[in-house]
PDB file of C-alpha atoms in Angstrom:
ATOM      1  CA  MET P1010     112.972-139.626 157.909  1.00 45.00           C
ATOM      2  CA  ASP P1011     116.473-138.446 157.042  1.00 50.00           C
ATOM      3  CA  CYS P1012     118.553-136.620 159.617  1.00 53.00           C
ATOM      4  CA  PRO P1013     119.375-132.984 158.871  1.00 50.00           C
ATOM      5  CA  PRO P1014     122.914-132.063 157.842  1.00 51.00           C
ATOM      6  CA  ALA P1015     125.358-131.304 160.652  1.00 52.00           C
ATOM      7  CA  GLY P1016     125.172-127.662 161.641  1.00 53.00           C
ATOM      8  CA  ALA P1017     121.707-127.198 160.137  1.00 55.00           C
ATOM      9  CA  PRO P1018     119.609-124.784 162.173  1.00 59.00           C
ATOM     10  CA  ARG P1019     117.208-126.561 164.466  1.00 82.00           C
ATOM     11  CA  THR P1020     113.660-125.470 164.987  1.00 91.00           C
ATOM     12  CA  VAL P1021     112.186-125.348 168.472  1.00 97.00           C
ATOM     13  CA  ILE P1022     108.793-127.029 168.131  1.00 98.00           C
ATOM     14  CA  LEU P1023     106.057-126.965 170.753  1.00 99.00           C
ATOM     15  CA  VAL P1024     103.837-130.053 170.400  1.00 98.00           C
ATOM     16  CA  VAL P1025     100.446-129.907 172.125  1.00 98.00           C
ATOM     17  CA  GLU P1026      98.793-133.333 172.219  1.00 97.00           C
ATOM     18  CA  ALA P1027      96.523-134.811 174.901  1.00 95.00           C
ATOM     19  CA  ASN P1028      97.408-138.444 174.121  1.00 95.00           C
ATOM     20  CA  ALA P1029     100.626-139.340 175.982  1.00 97.00           C
ATOM     21  CA  ILE P1030     101.602-142.072 173.509  1.00 96.00           C
ATOM     22  CA  VAL P1031     101.184-139.817 170.466  1.00 95.00           C
ATOM     23  CA  ARG P1032     102.969-136.983 172.290  1.00 97.00           C
ATOM     24  CA  ALA P1033     105.981-139.210 173.064  1.00 98.00           C
ATOM     25  CA  MET P1034     106.082-140.590 169.507  1.00 96.00           C
ATOM     26  CA  LEU P1035     106.033-137.102 168.005  1.00 97.00           C
ATOM     27  CA  ARG P1036     108.740-135.909 170.391  1.00 98.00           C
ATOM     28  CA  ARG P1037     111.077-138.787 169.500  1.00 97.00           C
ATOM     29  CA  ALA P1038     110.452-138.527 165.762  1.00 96.00           C
ATOM     30  CA  LEU P1039     110.972-134.766 165.639  1.00 96.00           C
ATOM     31  CA  GLN P1040     114.080-134.944 167.840  1.00 96.00           C
ATOM     32  CA  ARG P1041     115.572-137.588 165.546  1.00 94.00           C
ATOM     33  CA  HIS P1042     115.041-135.142 162.708  1.00 92.00           C
ATOM     34  CA  GLY P1043     117.059-132.502 164.542  1.00 93.00           C
ATOM     35  CA  HIS P1044     114.355-130.371 166.115  1.00 95.00           C
ATOM     36  CA  ARG P1045     114.312-129.304 169.747  1.00 96.00           C
ATOM     37  CA  VAL P1046     110.902-130.382 171.028  1.00 97.00           C
ATOM     38  CA  LEU P1047     108.824-129.130 173.941  1.00 98.00           C
ATOM     39  CA  VAL P1048     105.607-131.003 174.740  1.00 98.00           C
ATOM     40  CA  ALA P1049     102.391-130.096 176.512  1.00 98.00           C
ATOM     41  CA  ALA P1050      99.305-132.169 177.255  1.00 97.00           C
ATOM     42  CA  ASN P1051      96.889-129.226 177.273  1.00 96.00           C
ATOM     43  CA  ALA P1052      96.501-125.589 176.302  1.00 97.00           C
ATOM     44  CA  GLU P1053      97.301-124.202 179.757  1.00 96.00           C
ATOM     45  CA  SER P1054     100.649-126.032 179.856  1.00 97.00           C
ATOM     46  CA  ALA P1055     101.357-124.972 176.275  1.00 98.00           C
ATOM     47  CA  VAL P1056     100.876-121.285 177.093  1.00 98.00           C
ATOM     48  CA  ALA P1057     103.199-121.593 180.110  1.00 98.00           C
ATOM     49  CA  LEU P1058     105.894-123.347 178.045  1.00 98.00           C
ATOM     50  CA  PHE P1059     105.515-120.782 175.274  1.00 98.00           C
ATOM     51  CA  GLU P1060     105.940-117.879 177.692  1.00 97.00           C
ATOM     52  CA  HIS P1061     108.918-119.348 179.553  1.00 97.00           C
ATOM     53  CA  ALA P1062     110.866-121.121 176.786  1.00 95.00           C
ATOM     54  CA  ASP P1063     114.591-120.358 176.840  1.00 94.00           C
ATOM     55  CA  GLU P1064     114.624-120.134 173.019  1.00 94.00           C
ATOM     56  CA  PRO P1065     111.963-118.681 170.719  1.00 94.00           C
ATOM     57  CA  ILE P1066     109.365-121.224 169.616  1.00 97.00           C
ATOM     58  CA  GLY P1067     109.755-121.697 165.864  1.00 96.00           C
ATOM     59  CA  LEU P1068     106.590-123.750 165.326  1.00 98.00           C
ATOM     60  CA  VAL P1069     103.564-124.908 167.312  1.00 98.00           C
ATOM     61  CA  ILE P1070     101.929-128.206 166.351  1.00 98.00           C
ATOM     62  CA  THR P1071      98.649-128.563 168.214  1.00 97.00           C
ATOM     63  CA  GLU P1072      95.866-131.083 168.229  1.00 95.00           C
ATOM     64  CA  GLN P1073      92.618-129.329 167.347  1.00 93.00           C
ATOM     65  CA  ARG P1074      90.557-131.249 169.890  1.00 90.00           C
ATOM     66  CA  LEU P1075      91.922-130.467 173.340  1.00 91.00           C
ATOM     67  CA  SER P1076      89.948-130.448 176.570  1.00 86.00           C
ATOM     68  CA  GLY P1077      89.152-126.930 177.680  1.00 88.00           C
ATOM     69  CA  MET P1078      90.550-124.626 175.004  1.00 91.00           C
ATOM     70  CA  ASP P1079      90.645-126.149 171.494  1.00 92.00           C
ATOM     71  CA  GLY P1080      93.650-125.915 169.188  1.00 93.00           C
ATOM     72  CA  SER P1081      92.343-122.955 167.169  1.00 92.00           C
ATOM     73  CA  HIS P1082      91.742-120.904 170.299  1.00 94.00           C
ATOM     74  CA  LEU P1083      95.138-121.933 171.675  1.00 96.00           C
ATOM     75  CA  ALA P1084      96.681-120.770 168.388  1.00 95.00           C
ATOM     76  CA  ASP P1085      94.912-117.423 168.774  1.00 94.00           C
ATOM     77  CA  GLU P1086      96.160-117.130 172.361  1.00 96.00           C
ATOM     78  CA  LEU P1087      99.759-117.847 171.332  1.00 97.00           C
ATOM     79  CA  ARG P1088      99.439-115.407 168.406  1.00 94.00           C
ATOM     80  CA  ARG P1089      98.542-112.680 170.891  1.00 94.00           C
ATOM     81  CA  ARG P1090     101.954-113.284 172.450  1.00 95.00           C
ATOM     82  CA  ASP P1091     103.849-113.655 169.146  1.00 94.00           C
ATOM     83  CA  PRO P1092     101.833-112.607 166.083  1.00 92.00           C
ATOM     84  CA  THR P1093     104.107-114.413 163.617  1.00 91.00           C
ATOM     85  CA  VAL P1094     104.703-117.807 165.261  1.00 95.00           C
ATOM     86  CA  PRO P1095     103.869-120.572 162.757  1.00 96.00           C
ATOM     87  CA  ILE P1096     101.006-122.864 163.828  1.00 96.00           C
ATOM     88  CA  LEU P1097     100.035-126.290 162.450  1.00 96.00           C
ATOM     89  CA  LEU P1098      96.669-127.716 163.532  1.00 96.00           C
ATOM     90  CA  VAL P1099      96.286-131.502 163.568  1.00 95.00           C
ATOM     91  CA  ALA P1100      92.989-133.425 163.743  1.00 90.00           C
ATOM     92  CA  THR P1101      91.189-136.500 162.487  1.00 85.00           C
ATOM     93  CA  THR P1102      88.598-134.233 160.886  1.00 82.00           C
ATOM     94  CA  PHE P1103      88.199-130.502 160.649  1.00 77.00           C
ATOM     95  CA  ASP P1104      84.555-129.488 160.937  1.00 73.00           C
ATOM     96  CA  GLY P1105      83.176-126.035 161.238  1.00 63.00           C
ATOM     97  CA  PRO P1106      84.622-122.850 159.806  1.00 62.00           C
ATOM     98  CA  SER P1107      88.316-122.810 158.986  1.00 64.00           C
ATOM     99  CA  SER P1108      90.511-120.965 161.447  1.00 74.00           C
ATOM    100  CA  GLY P1109      92.872-119.988 158.641  1.00 83.00           C
ATOM    101  CA  TYR P1110      95.777-121.865 160.226  1.00 90.00           C
ATOM    102  CA  PRO P1111      97.569-124.589 158.237  1.00 92.00           C
ATOM    103  CA  GLN P1112      96.141-128.054 158.913  1.00 93.00           C
ATOM    104  CA  LEU P1113      97.218-131.696 158.799  1.00 95.00           C
ATOM    105  CA  GLU P1114      94.688-134.522 158.927  1.00 93.00           C
ATOM    106  CA  LYS P1115      95.286-137.683 160.947  1.00 91.00           C
ATOM    107  CA  PRO P1116      96.413-140.290 160.358  1.00 93.00           C
ATOM    108  CA  PHE P1117      99.656-139.105 158.803  1.00 94.00           C
ATOM    109  CA  THR P1118     103.091-140.556 158.194  1.00 95.00           C
ATOM    110  CA  LEU P1119     106.194-139.021 159.705  1.00 92.00           C
ATOM    111  CA  GLU P1120     107.301-138.137 156.185  1.00 95.00           C
ATOM    112  CA  LYS P1121     104.028-136.271 155.598  1.00 96.00           C
ATOM    113  CA  LEU P1122     104.462-134.482 158.942  1.00 96.00           C
ATOM    114  CA  GLU P1123     107.989-133.345 158.039  1.00 94.00           C
ATOM    115  CA  GLN P1124     106.775-132.267 154.590  1.00 96.00           C
ATOM    116  CA  ARG P1125     103.979-130.217 156.156  1.00 95.00           C
ATOM    117  CA  ILE P1126     106.390-128.718 158.715  1.00 96.00           C
ATOM    118  CA  ALA P1127     108.705-127.642 155.882  1.00 94.00           C
ATOM    119  CA  GLU P1128     105.758-126.100 154.008  1.00 94.00           C
ATOM    120  CA  VAL P1129     104.562-124.175 157.073  1.00 94.00           C
ATOM    121  CA  LEU P1130     108.053-122.927 157.920  1.00 93.00           C
ATOM    122  CA  ALA P1131     108.543-121.784 154.307  1.00 92.00           C
ATOM    123  CA  LEU P1132     105.455-119.561 154.446  1.00 87.00           C
ATOM    124  CA  PRO P1133     106.188-115.865 154.922  1.00 84.00           C
ATOM    125  CA  PRO P1134     105.433-114.710 158.467  1.00 77.00           C
ATOM    126  CA  ARG P1135     101.902-113.425 158.602  1.00 69.00           C
ATOM    127  CA  ARG P1136      99.508-112.114 161.125  1.00 58.00           C
ATOM    128  CA  TYR P1137      96.215-113.927 161.327  1.00 54.00           C
ATOM    129  CA  ALA P1138      92.959-112.191 162.154  1.00 51.00           C
ATOM    130  CA  LEU P1139      92.405-113.254 165.731  1.00 53.00           C
ATOM    131  CA  ARG P1140      88.953-114.132 166.976  1.00 50.00           C
ATOM    132  CA  ARG P1141      87.818-112.206 170.020  1.00 47.00           C
TER     133      ARG P1141
END
């Protein structure tokens, strides 16, 4: 992964991943690429970080399969707080009906992750139909 140019705007990314090793790897990789990264191991921690972040969250990357609340429901919960925050769901497989949020299947390379991040951030802000 190339480093961003000096002075390039950094994105604050909230990574929600239950696996501590994957969480740490994603944090390091995204920080090396110039992003400010907040990490959470579960949905409850993610909501708290989202609500109390000192800068607006520019992107949420969440594992679909979390204990308790899954990634799609977490995305809905965060969208209730900020209807335009970009969300990227990550999973080994996506079964069931699509949530409408952008997705990235595991395994992925860091280059593919950065490519998908760029694609998601380039999308116009939109409001998703939230499930009740």
